[in-house]
Amino acid sequence: MNLNFTKKHLFVTFLALLCSVYTGFSQVKDYKISLEWQPVKNNYEGKNQSLSVLSITNGSEFDIPAKGWTLYFNYGADIPKPESRGLSMSYINGDLYKIEPTAAFEGIPAGGKLSYQMLKSGSTDNVTQSPQGFYIVFDSEPNKAIPIQCAYPEPSAEYLNTLYSSKTWMNPSFVHSKNQDIQDIPSSKLPLIFPSPTEMKVNAGEFKISSSTSISTDPLFAKEAAYLSDELTKILTGKPSIAKQGAINIKKDVNLASEAYSLQVTENGIQIAASSPAGAFYAIQSLKSLIPPLSWKSKQASVSIQLVDVKDQPRFGYRSFMLDVARNFQTKEELFKILDLMSLYKLNVFHFHFSEDEGWRVEIPSLPELTQIGSVRGHTLDNKNLLQASFASGGVPNKLHGSGYLTKKEFIELLKYATARHIEVIPEIESPGHARAAIRAMEYRYERFMKAGNVAEATKYRLTDPQDKSQYRSAQNWNDNIMDVSMPSVYTFVEKVTDELILMYKEAGAPLKTIHYGGDEVPSGAWEKSPSYQKLKKSNPSIKNVDDLWYYYFGKLNQMVKKRGLFLSGWEEAGMRKTVLDGKSTYIANPDFGNQHFQLHVWNNVIGWGAEDLAHKLANGGYKVVLSPVSNMYFDLATNSSYFEPGLKWGGYVDVDKPFYFLPFDYLKNVKEDGSGRPLKNLDQTKMIRLTDYGKSNIVGLQGLLWSEHNTSAERLEYMLLPKLLGLAERAWSKAPEWETGESSALNDLKYTNDWASFVNVLGKRELPRLSYYHGGFAYRIPEAGLKADNGKVDANIQLPGLTIRYTIDGSEPSETSAIYTTPISQKGKFKFAAFDVAGRKGRITEIENK
């Protein structure tokens, strides 16, 4: 998929082209139906609701009948008025809706068009908040889904003007103001290694590497030496050999810390020293960073390396990226590509979120139903043989990216690939919430064995009790996604999956220290009417209410993993206890599990929600904490508030600056926006808990996260991931910046301004050009140009200097041959601007008129 896009074409790029659907079924006429969706008005009727229109065009030679069909789609919205124009909209489950004709519907004549008004609660602020994944099912073929792709034209000027009126809306002028303090630093003055090393001295001269450059190594680093040879082969016309004596030498130095290294490039060769294979590996990544960025574009006879002396080690030993492949799947090849990206920037933990409500993505051989049922989404009326359509997956099963999984063989290959790059893979078994895929799979298994008369095997791994009449609705709107932790079979299931994963890790020779067991977002109402809960409550005096089931569950999991030589990881809720303060329900760090090496990934620091200091409370309470905050590290959030920028917005906006200016031990210091992205000058911290020195010792590291509700392609994934991931890499590896200390916000510090300018110049002039070709190239986000018309001239700027800004004035879209912007333009007229990378891809077009 090509990521060259403009405002007009962003929807074409990321969603779908307007097209017709041909049913091809003998019992159904050859209908040609096309759809178009467009937002119309926010604050409709003066209320917190928005109006949009879904246009249904009948391109057939015959009428669409008044009944006998249903149109399905996914939409993350609440619909207060479901009826319009003789059509009725109803909610199913999760994010699935359907539109059906009512008795008042008269059909759509041949060549006719119907505009169906859709009204949803809240505003429609960006492209991601649109209905997607349309398919139609005819009553005559109730089990066959026919995809209908939908066009998403640019909203009206009136609609966009209501967004422009906001001072934080990313119109060209506002973008310009955000970029105006960024200096364009000459490439010759930029740091040569990224992430920034602890110490680096640049010396005069260069050393040339060619295929005749041999590599010698201490036996401890034999695998790393072979890796280096393979990496150099990707840019050289030949392969450097491993020899007893070489111009590149990797030696052991027991005095260095485990991940530390030294790197010296002289006129005579390259010396690498480390105490561990990991340290040697990171030295190799720094050596690759010294290689000119465009060297990955094509093979050459040799590359020249600047002479340097480097001493380096990471600030945090836990430098993690979490990828959700459950909501939308990514192939093994794309996962390998992500692992190579992580290793290039010295990230060493891959948090693999493979199970969710909408998918189970790793084969567990003894429980084949998990992938047979849990990895397939499509049209279903009973959810028995596959999962319902979610997140634009459509009604046709076994299609990427709604369906798919890694076989046992592929998962082991993934583990080996990660281990060779010194990346630890932490698997996540989501439980007890976010477990619908597993629940449905085990229900299928139950029915299969019951039909065979094997009751014991049928109930062995069952995760819910059909007699449980508890009512709830999860954060993602499911009413059937919670394991019943009062059932013994739940623990049998979790132990079985755990043991099979352990065996796969052993076969791969991959380290496994912990498994993540989820633990977030179990809604109120769950378990309250469970017969198993009532039975357990009578027999176990420690169970007094449903809240106690939470501690019961994680207590049993903790015992289970300890027996297997592991420690337990989970989301923050796994370490929290509900109690009462001043008559109100509140949460505290659960003292039952403190100091038991529970590792919690703390995500909820959304400004304004009241848990901004939660990570501090849990770390002070004895929990090991991986900082995974929404406000800085959720890469699935939209980059900014532009309507044309894809991504979620519930936790604010995350651009590359958010992870860059994150301060691990004082992360509230640099808060400048609330949870809605509105400016916030001073966050009131008078009632918030600060980290103690003991609490600081429990901060094990940082994690960036990419949830995948809307990552319906590998290109979309890479767009949301980059360059945000580079902000995480810098903050996780590099030493504490000088602007971290001090009482006031570091964002106003001149040291911060200079560091930020250096960082974005390194990205624009070194790292993004490298990533244009590294591992086949990454579809990173290219920022839009900022524009300002002032004193009769048009001025343009860019967040990442090094990208090329081009423009037109004849109404055409900028291309690689368009004029290059260098200085303010005095010519009058309507201009179109776009930024281009070294590979010729362009970002979104912005426009301005110079009157």
Coordinates of N, CA, C and O in Angstrom, one line a residue, residues 425-559:
V425 N 10.9 -11.9 24.5 CA 9.5 -11.8 24.1 C 8.7 -12.2 25.3 O 8.8 -13.3 25.9
I426 N 7.8 -11.3 25.7 CA 6.9 -11.5 26.9 C 5.5 -11.8 26.3 O 4.9 -10.9 25.8
P427 N 5.0 -13.0 26.4 CA 3.7 -13.3 25.8 C 2.6 -12.8 26.8 O 2.8 -12.8 28.0
E428 N 1.5 -12.4 26.3 CA 0.4 -12.0 27.1 C -0.8 -12.9 26.9 O -1.4 -12.9 25.8
I429 N -1.3 -13.5 28.0 CA -2.5 -14.3 28.0 C -3.6 -13.3 28.6 O -3.6 -13.3 29.8
E430 N -4.3 -12.6 27.8 CA -5.3 -11.7 28.4 C -6.3 -12.4 29.2 O -7.0 -13.3 28.8
S431 N -6.4 -12.0 30.5 CA -7.4 -12.6 31.4 C -7.6 -11.7 32.6 O -6.7 -10.8 32.9
P432 N -8.7 -11.8 33.4 CA -9.8 -12.6 33.0 C -10.8 -11.8 32.0 O -11.7 -12.4 31.5
G433 N -10.5 -10.5 31.9 CA -11.2 -9.8 30.9 C -10.6 -9.8 29.5 O -9.5 -10.5 29.4
H434 N -11.1 -9.2 28.5 CA -10.6 -9.2 27.2 C -10.3 -10.6 26.7 O -9.4 -10.9 26.0
A435 N -11.2 -11.5 27.0 CA -11.0 -12.9 26.8 C -12.0 -13.6 25.9 O -12.1 -14.8 25.9
R436 N -12.7 -12.8 25.1 CA -13.9 -13.4 24.4 C -13.4 -14.4 23.4 O -14.1 -15.4 23.2
A437 N -12.3 -14.2 22.7 CA -11.8 -15.2 21.7 C -11.6 -16.5 22.3 O -12.0 -17.6 21.8
A438 N -10.9 -16.5 23.5 CA -10.7 -17.8 24.2 C -12.0 -18.4 24.7 O -12.2 -19.6 24.6
I439 N -12.9 -17.6 25.2 CA -14.2 -18.1 25.7 C -15.0 -18.7 24.6 O -15.5 -19.9 24.8
R440 N -15.1 -18.1 23.5 CA -15.8 -18.7 22.4 C -15.2 -20.0 21.9 O -15.9 -21.0 21.5
A441 N -13.9 -20.0 21.8 CA -13.1 -21.2 21.4 C -13.4 -22.4 22.3 O -13.6 -23.5 21.9
M442 N -13.4 -22.1 23.6 CA -13.6 -23.2 24.6 C -15.1 -23.6 24.7 O -15.4 -24.8 25.0
E443 N -16.0 -22.7 24.3 CA -17.4 -23.1 24.2 C -17.6 -24.1 23.0 O -18.3 -25.1 23.0
Y444 N -16.9 -23.8 21.9 CA -16.9 -24.7 20.7 C -16.3 -26.1 21.1 O -16.9 -27.1 20.8
R445 N -15.3 -26.0 21.9 CA -14.7 -27.3 22.4 C -15.6 -28.0 23.3 O -15.8 -29.3 23.2
Y446 N -16.3 -27.3 24.1 CA -17.3 -27.9 25.0 C -18.4 -28.6 24.3 O -18.7 -29.8 24.5
E447 N -18.9 -28.0 23.3 CA -20.0 -28.6 22.5 C -19.5 -29.8 21.7 O -20.3 -30.8 21.6
R448 N -18.3 -29.7 21.2 CA -17.8 -30.8 20.5 C -17.7 -32.1 21.3 O -18.1 -33.2 20.9
F449 N -17.1 -31.9 22.5 CA -16.9 -33.1 23.4 C -18.3 -33.6 24.0 O -18.5 -34.8 24.3
M450 N -19.2 -32.6 24.2 CA -20.5 -33.0 24.7 C -21.2 -33.9 23.7 O -21.9 -34.9 24.1
K451 N -21.1 -33.6 22.4 CA -21.7 -34.4 21.4 C -21.1 -35.8 21.4 O -21.8 -36.7 21.0
A452 N -19.9 -35.9 21.8 CA -19.2 -37.2 21.8 C -19.5 -37.9 23.1 O -19.0 -39.0 23.3
G453 N -20.2 -37.3 24.0 CA -20.5 -37.9 25.3 C -19.4 -37.9 26.3 O -19.4 -38.5 27.3
N454 N -18.4 -37.0 26.1 CA -17.2 -36.9 27.0 C -17.4 -35.7 27.9 O -16.8 -34.6 27.6
V455 N -18.1 -35.8 28.9 CA -18.4 -34.6 29.8 C -17.2 -34.1 30.4 O -17.0 -32.9 30.5
A456 N -16.3 -35.0 30.9 CA -15.1 -34.6 31.7 C -14.2 -33.7 30.8 O -13.7 -32.6 31.2
E457 N -14.0 -34.1 29.5 CA -13.2 -33.4 28.6 C -13.9 -32.1 28.2 O -13.2 -31.1 28.0
A458 N -15.2 -32.1 28.1 CA -15.9 -31.0 27.6 C -15.8 -29.8 28.6 O -15.7 -28.7 28.3
T459 N -15.8 -30.2 29.9 CA -15.8 -29.1 30.9 C -14.4 -28.8 31.4 O -14.3 -27.9 32.2
K460 N -13.4 -29.5 31.0 CA -12.1 -29.4 31.5 C -11.5 -27.9 31.4 O -10.8 -27.4 32.3
Y461 N -11.8 -27.3 30.3 CA -11.2 -26.0 30.0 C -12.2 -24.9 29.8 O -11.9 -23.8 29.3
R462 N -13.4 -25.2 30.2 CA -14.5 -24.2 30.0 C -14.2 -22.9 30.8 O -13.8 -23.0 32.0
L463 N -14.6 -21.8 30.2 CA -14.2 -20.5 30.9 C -15.4 -19.7 31.4 O -15.2 -18.7 32.1
T464 N -16.6 -20.1 31.0 CA -17.8 -19.4 31.5 C -18.8 -20.4 31.8 O -18.8 -21.5 31.3
D465 N -19.8 -20.0 32.6 CA -20.9 -20.9 33.0 C -22.2 -20.3 32.3 O -22.5 -19.1 32.6
P466 N -22.9 -21.0 31.5 CA -24.0 -20.4 30.8 C -25.2 -20.1 31.8 O -26.1 -19.3 31.4
Q467 N -25.1 -20.6 33.0 CA -26.1 -20.3 34.0 C -25.8 -18.9 34.7 O -26.6 -18.5 35.5
D468 N -24.6 -18.4 34.4 CA -24.3 -17.1 35.0 C -25.1 -16.0 34.3 O -24.9 -15.7 33.1
K469 N -26.0 -15.3 35.0 CA -26.8 -14.3 34.4 C -26.3 -12.9 34.8 O -27.1 -11.9 34.6
S470 N -25.0 -12.8 35.1 CA -24.5 -11.5 35.4 C -24.5 -10.6 34.2 O -24.4 -11.1 33.0
Q471 N -24.8 -9.3 34.4 CA -24.9 -8.4 33.3 C -23.8 -7.3 33.4 O -23.6 -6.7 34.5
Y472 N -23.1 -7.1 32.3 CA -22.0 -6.1 32.3 C -21.8 -5.6 30.9 O -22.3 -6.2 29.9
R473 N -21.0 -4.6 30.7 CA -20.6 -4.1 29.4 C -19.2 -3.6 29.6 O -18.9 -2.7 30.3
S474 N -18.3 -4.2 28.8 CA -16.9 -3.9 29.0 C -16.6 -2.5 28.3 O -17.4 -1.9 27.6
A475 N -15.3 -2.0 28.5 CA -14.9 -0.8 27.9 C -15.0 -0.8 26.4 O -15.2 0.3 25.8
Q476 N -14.9 -2.0 25.8 CA -15.0 -2.1 24.4 C -16.4 -2.6 24.0 O -16.6 -3.1 22.9
N477 N -17.3 -2.5 24.9 CA -18.7 -2.8 24.6 C -19.1 -4.3 24.5 O -20.1 -4.6 23.8
W478 N -18.3 -5.2 25.0 CA -18.7 -6.6 25.0 C -19.5 -6.9 26.2 O -19.2 -6.4 27.3
N479 N -20.4 -7.8 26.1 CA -21.2 -8.3 27.3 C -20.9 -9.8 27.6 O -21.7 -10.4 28.3
D480 N -19.9 -10.3 26.9 CA -19.6 -11.8 27.1 C -18.1 -12.1 27.0 O -17.7 -13.1 26.3
N481 N -17.3 -11.3 27.6 CA -15.8 -11.4 27.4 C -15.0 -11.6 28.7 O -13.8 -11.5 28.7
I482 N -15.7 -12.0 29.8 CA -15.0 -12.2 31.1 C -15.0 -13.6 31.5 O -16.0 -14.3 31.6
M483 N -13.8 -14.2 31.7 CA -13.6 -15.5 32.3 C -14.2 -15.5 33.7 O -14.1 -14.5 34.5
D484 N -14.9 -16.6 34.1 CA -15.4 -16.7 35.4 C -14.4 -17.3 36.3 O -14.2 -18.5 36.3
V485 N -13.7 -16.5 37.1 CA -12.5 -16.9 37.8 C -12.9 -17.8 39.1 O -12.0 -18.3 39.8
S486 N -14.2 -17.9 39.3 CA -14.6 -18.8 40.4 C -14.7 -20.3 39.9 O -14.9 -21.2 40.7
M487 N -14.5 -20.5 38.6 CA -14.6 -21.9 38.1 C -13.2 -22.5 38.1 O -12.2 -21.9 37.5
P488 N -13.0 -23.7 38.6 CA -11.7 -24.3 38.6 C -11.1 -24.6 37.2 O -9.9 -24.6 37.0
S489 N -12.0 -24.7 36.2 CA -11.6 -25.0 34.9 C -10.8 -23.8 34.3 O -10.0 -24.0 33.3
V490 N -11.1 -22.6 34.8 CA -10.3 -21.5 34.3 C -8.8 -21.6 34.5 O -8.0 -21.3 33.7
Y491 N -8.5 -22.1 35.7 CA -7.1 -22.3 36.1 C -6.5 -23.5 35.4 O -5.3 -23.4 35.0
T492 N -7.3 -24.5 35.1 CA -6.8 -25.6 34.3 C -6.4 -25.1 32.9 O -5.4 -25.4 32.3
F493 N -7.2 -24.2 32.3 CA -7.0 -23.6 31.0 C -5.7 -22.7 31.1 O -4.8 -22.9 30.2
V494 N -5.6 -21.8 32.0 CA -4.5 -20.9 32.1 C -3.2 -21.7 32.3 O -2.1 -21.4 31.6
E495 N -3.2 -22.7 33.1 CA -2.0 -23.6 33.3 C -1.6 -24.3 32.0 O -0.4 -24.4 31.7
K496 N -2.6 -24.8 31.3 CA -2.3 -25.5 30.1 C -1.6 -24.6 29.1 O -0.6 -25.0 28.4
V497 N -2.2 -23.4 28.9 CA -1.6 -22.5 27.9 C -0.2 -22.1 28.4 O 0.7 -22.0 27.6
T498 N -0.1 -21.8 29.7 CA 1.2 -21.5 30.2 C 2.3 -22.5 29.9 O 3.4 -22.3 29.5
D499 N 1.9 -23.8 30.2 CA 2.9 -24.9 30.1 C 3.2 -25.1 28.6 O 4.4 -25.4 28.3
E500 N 2.3 -24.9 27.7 CA 2.6 -25.1 26.3 C 3.5 -24.0 25.8 O 4.4 -24.2 25.0
L501 N 3.3 -22.8 26.3 CA 4.2 -21.7 25.9 C 5.6 -21.9 26.4 O 6.6 -21.7 25.7
I502 N 5.7 -22.4 27.7 CA 7.0 -22.7 28.3 C 7.8 -23.7 27.4 O 9.0 -23.6 27.1
L503 N 7.1 -24.7 26.9 CA 7.7 -25.7 26.1 C 8.2 -25.1 24.8 O 9.3 -25.5 24.3
M504 N 7.4 -24.2 24.2 CA 7.8 -23.6 22.9 C 9.1 -22.7 23.2 O 10.0 -22.7 22.3
Y505 N 9.1 -22.0 24.3 CA 10.3 -21.2 24.6 C 11.6 -22.1 24.7 O 12.6 -21.8 24.3
K506 N 11.4 -23.3 25.4 CA 12.5 -24.2 25.6 C 13.0 -24.7 24.2 O 14.2 -24.8 24.0
E507 N 12.0 -25.1 23.3 CA 12.4 -25.5 22.0 C 13.1 -24.5 21.2 O 14.0 -24.8 20.4
A508 N 12.7 -23.2 21.4 CA 13.4 -22.1 20.7 C 14.7 -21.7 21.3 O 15.5 -21.0 20.7
G509 N 15.0 -22.2 22.6 CA 16.2 -21.7 23.3 C 16.1 -20.3 23.6 O 17.1 -19.5 23.7
A510 N 14.8 -19.8 23.9 CA 14.6 -18.4 24.2 C 14.4 -18.2 25.7 O 13.7 -19.1 26.4
P511 N 14.8 -17.1 26.3 CA 14.6 -16.9 27.7 C 13.2 -16.6 28.0 O 12.5 -15.9 27.2
L512 N 12.7 -17.1 29.1 CA 11.3 -16.7 29.6 C 11.4 -16.5 31.1 O 11.6 -17.5 31.9
K513 N 11.2 -15.3 31.5 CA 11.2 -15.0 32.9 C 9.8 -14.7 33.5 O 9.6 -14.9 34.7
T514 N 9.0 -14.2 32.6 CA 7.6 -13.8 33.1 C 6.6 -14.0 31.9 O 7.0 -14.0 30.8
I515 N 5.4 -14.2 32.3 CA 4.3 -14.2 31.4 C 3.3 -13.1 31.9 O 3.1 -13.0 33.1
H516 N 2.8 -12.3 31.0 CA 1.8 -11.3 31.3 C 0.4 -11.9 31.2 O 0.0 -12.5 30.2
Y517 N -0.3 -11.7 32.3 CA -1.7 -12.3 32.4 C -2.8 -11.3 32.3 O -3.9 -11.5 32.8
G518 N -2.5 -10.1 31.7 CA -3.6 -9.1 31.5 C -4.0 -8.5 32.8 O -3.2 -8.0 33.6
G519 N -5.3 -8.5 33.1 CA -5.8 -8.1 34.4 C -6.5 -6.7 34.3 O -6.8 -6.1 35.3
D520 N -6.7 -6.2 33.1 CA -7.3 -4.8 33.1 C -8.8 -4.9 32.6 O -9.3 -5.8 32.0
E521 N -9.5 -3.8 33.0 CA -10.8 -3.5 32.5 C -11.9 -4.6 32.6 O -12.6 -4.9 31.7
V522 N -11.9 -5.2 33.8 CA -13.1 -6.1 34.1 C -14.2 -5.2 34.6 O -14.1 -4.5 35.6
P523 N -15.3 -5.1 33.9 CA -16.4 -4.1 34.3 C -17.2 -4.6 35.5 O -17.2 -5.7 35.9
S524 N -17.8 -3.6 36.1 CA -18.7 -3.9 37.3 C -19.8 -4.7 36.8 O -20.3 -4.6 35.6
G525 N -20.3 -5.6 37.6 CA -21.4 -6.5 37.2 C -21.0 -7.9 36.9 O -21.8 -8.8 37.1
A526 N -19.7 -8.0 36.5 CA -19.2 -9.4 36.2 C -19.2 -10.2 37.5 O -18.9 -9.8 38.6
W527 N -19.6 -11.5 37.3 CA -19.5 -12.6 38.4 C -20.6 -12.5 39.4 O -20.8 -13.4 40.2
E528 N -21.4 -11.4 39.5 CA -22.3 -11.2 40.6 C -23.4 -12.3 40.7 O -23.8 -12.6 41.8
K529 N -23.8 -12.8 39.5 CA -24.8 -13.8 39.5 C -24.3 -15.2 39.1 O -25.1 -16.0 38.6
S530 N -23.0 -15.4 39.2 CA -22.4 -16.6 38.8 C -22.7 -17.7 39.9 O -22.4 -17.5 41.1
P531 N -23.2 -18.9 39.5 CA -23.4 -20.0 40.4 C -22.1 -20.4 41.0 O -22.1 -20.8 42.2
S532 N -21.1 -20.4 40.3 CA -19.8 -20.9 40.8 C -19.3 -19.9 41.8 O -18.7 -20.3 42.8
Y533 N -19.5 -18.6 41.6 CA -19.1 -17.6 42.6 C -19.9 -17.8 43.9 O -19.3 -17.8 45.0
Q534 N -21.2 -18.1 43.8 CA -22.0 -18.3 45.0 C -21.5 -19.5 45.8 O -21.4 -19.5 47.0
K535 N -21.1 -20.5 45.1 CA -20.6 -21.8 45.7 C -19.3 -21.5 46.3 O -19.1 -22.0 47.5
L536 N -18.4 -20.8 45.7 CA -17.1 -20.6 46.2 C -17.2 -19.7 47.5 O -16.4 -19.8 48.4
K537 N -18.1 -18.7 47.4 CA -18.3 -17.8 48.5 C -18.7 -18.6 49.8 O -18.3 -18.2 50.9
K538 N -19.5 -19.6 49.6 CA -19.9 -20.4 50.8 C -18.8 -21.3 51.4 O -18.7 -21.5 52.6
S539 N -17.9 -21.7 50.5 CA -16.8 -22.6 50.9 C -15.5 -22.0 51.3 O -14.7 -22.6 52.0
N540 N -15.3 -20.7 50.9 CA -14.1 -20.0 51.1 C -14.3 -18.8 51.9 O -14.8 -17.8 51.3
P541 N -14.0 -18.7 53.1 CA -14.3 -17.5 54.0 C -13.6 -16.2 53.5 O -14.0 -15.1 53.9
S542 N -12.5 -16.4 52.7 CA -11.8 -15.2 52.2 C -12.6 -14.4 51.1 O -12.3 -13.3 50.8
I543 N -13.6 -15.1 50.5 CA -14.4 -14.6 49.5 C -15.7 -14.0 50.1 O -16.6 -14.7 50.4
K544 N -15.7 -12.7 50.2 CA -16.9 -12.1 50.8 C -17.7 -11.3 49.8 O -18.9 -11.1 50.0
N545 N -17.1 -10.9 48.7 CA -17.8 -10.2 47.6 C -17.0 -10.4 46.3 O -16.0 -11.0 46.3
V546 N -17.6 -9.9 45.2 CA -17.0 -10.2 43.9 C -15.6 -9.5 43.8 O -14.7 -10.0 43.0
D547 N -15.4 -8.5 44.5 CA -14.0 -7.8 44.5 C -13.0 -8.8 45.0 O -11.8 -8.8 44.5
D548 N -13.3 -9.6 45.9 CA -12.3 -10.6 46.5 C -11.9 -11.6 45.4 O -10.9 -12.2 45.5
L549 N -12.8 -11.8 44.4 CA -12.4 -12.8 43.4 C -11.2 -12.3 42.6 O -10.4 -13.1 42.1
W550 N -11.0 -11.0 42.6 CA -9.8 -10.4 41.9 C -8.5 -10.9 42.5 O -7.6 -11.3 41.9
Y551 N -8.5 -10.7 43.8 CA -7.3 -11.1 44.6 C -7.1 -12.6 44.6 O -6.0 -13.1 44.6
Y552 N -8.2 -13.3 44.7 CA -8.2 -14.8 44.6 C -7.6 -15.2 43.3 O -6.7 -16.1 43.3
Y553 N -8.0 -14.6 42.2 CA -7.5 -15.0 40.9 C -6.0 -14.8 40.8 O -5.2 -15.7 40.5
F554 N -5.6 -13.6 41.1 CA -4.1 -13.3 40.9 C -3.3 -14.0 42.0 O -2.1 -14.2 41.7
G555 N -3.8 -14.2 43.1 CA -3.1 -15.0 44.1 C -2.8 -16.4 43.6 O -1.7 -16.9 43.8
K556 N -3.8 -17.1 43.0 CA -3.6 -18.4 42.5 C -2.6 -18.4 41.3 O -1.8 -19.3 41.1
L557 N -2.7 -17.3 40.4 CA -1.8 -17.2 39.3 C -0.4 -17.0 39.8 O 0.6 -17.6 39.2
N558 N -0.2 -16.3 40.8 CA 1.1 -16.0 41.4 C 1.7 -17.3 41.9 O 2.9 -17.6 41.6
Q559 N 1.0 -18.1 42.6 CA 1.5 -19.4 43.0 C 1.8 -20.3 41.9 O 2.9 -21.0 41.9

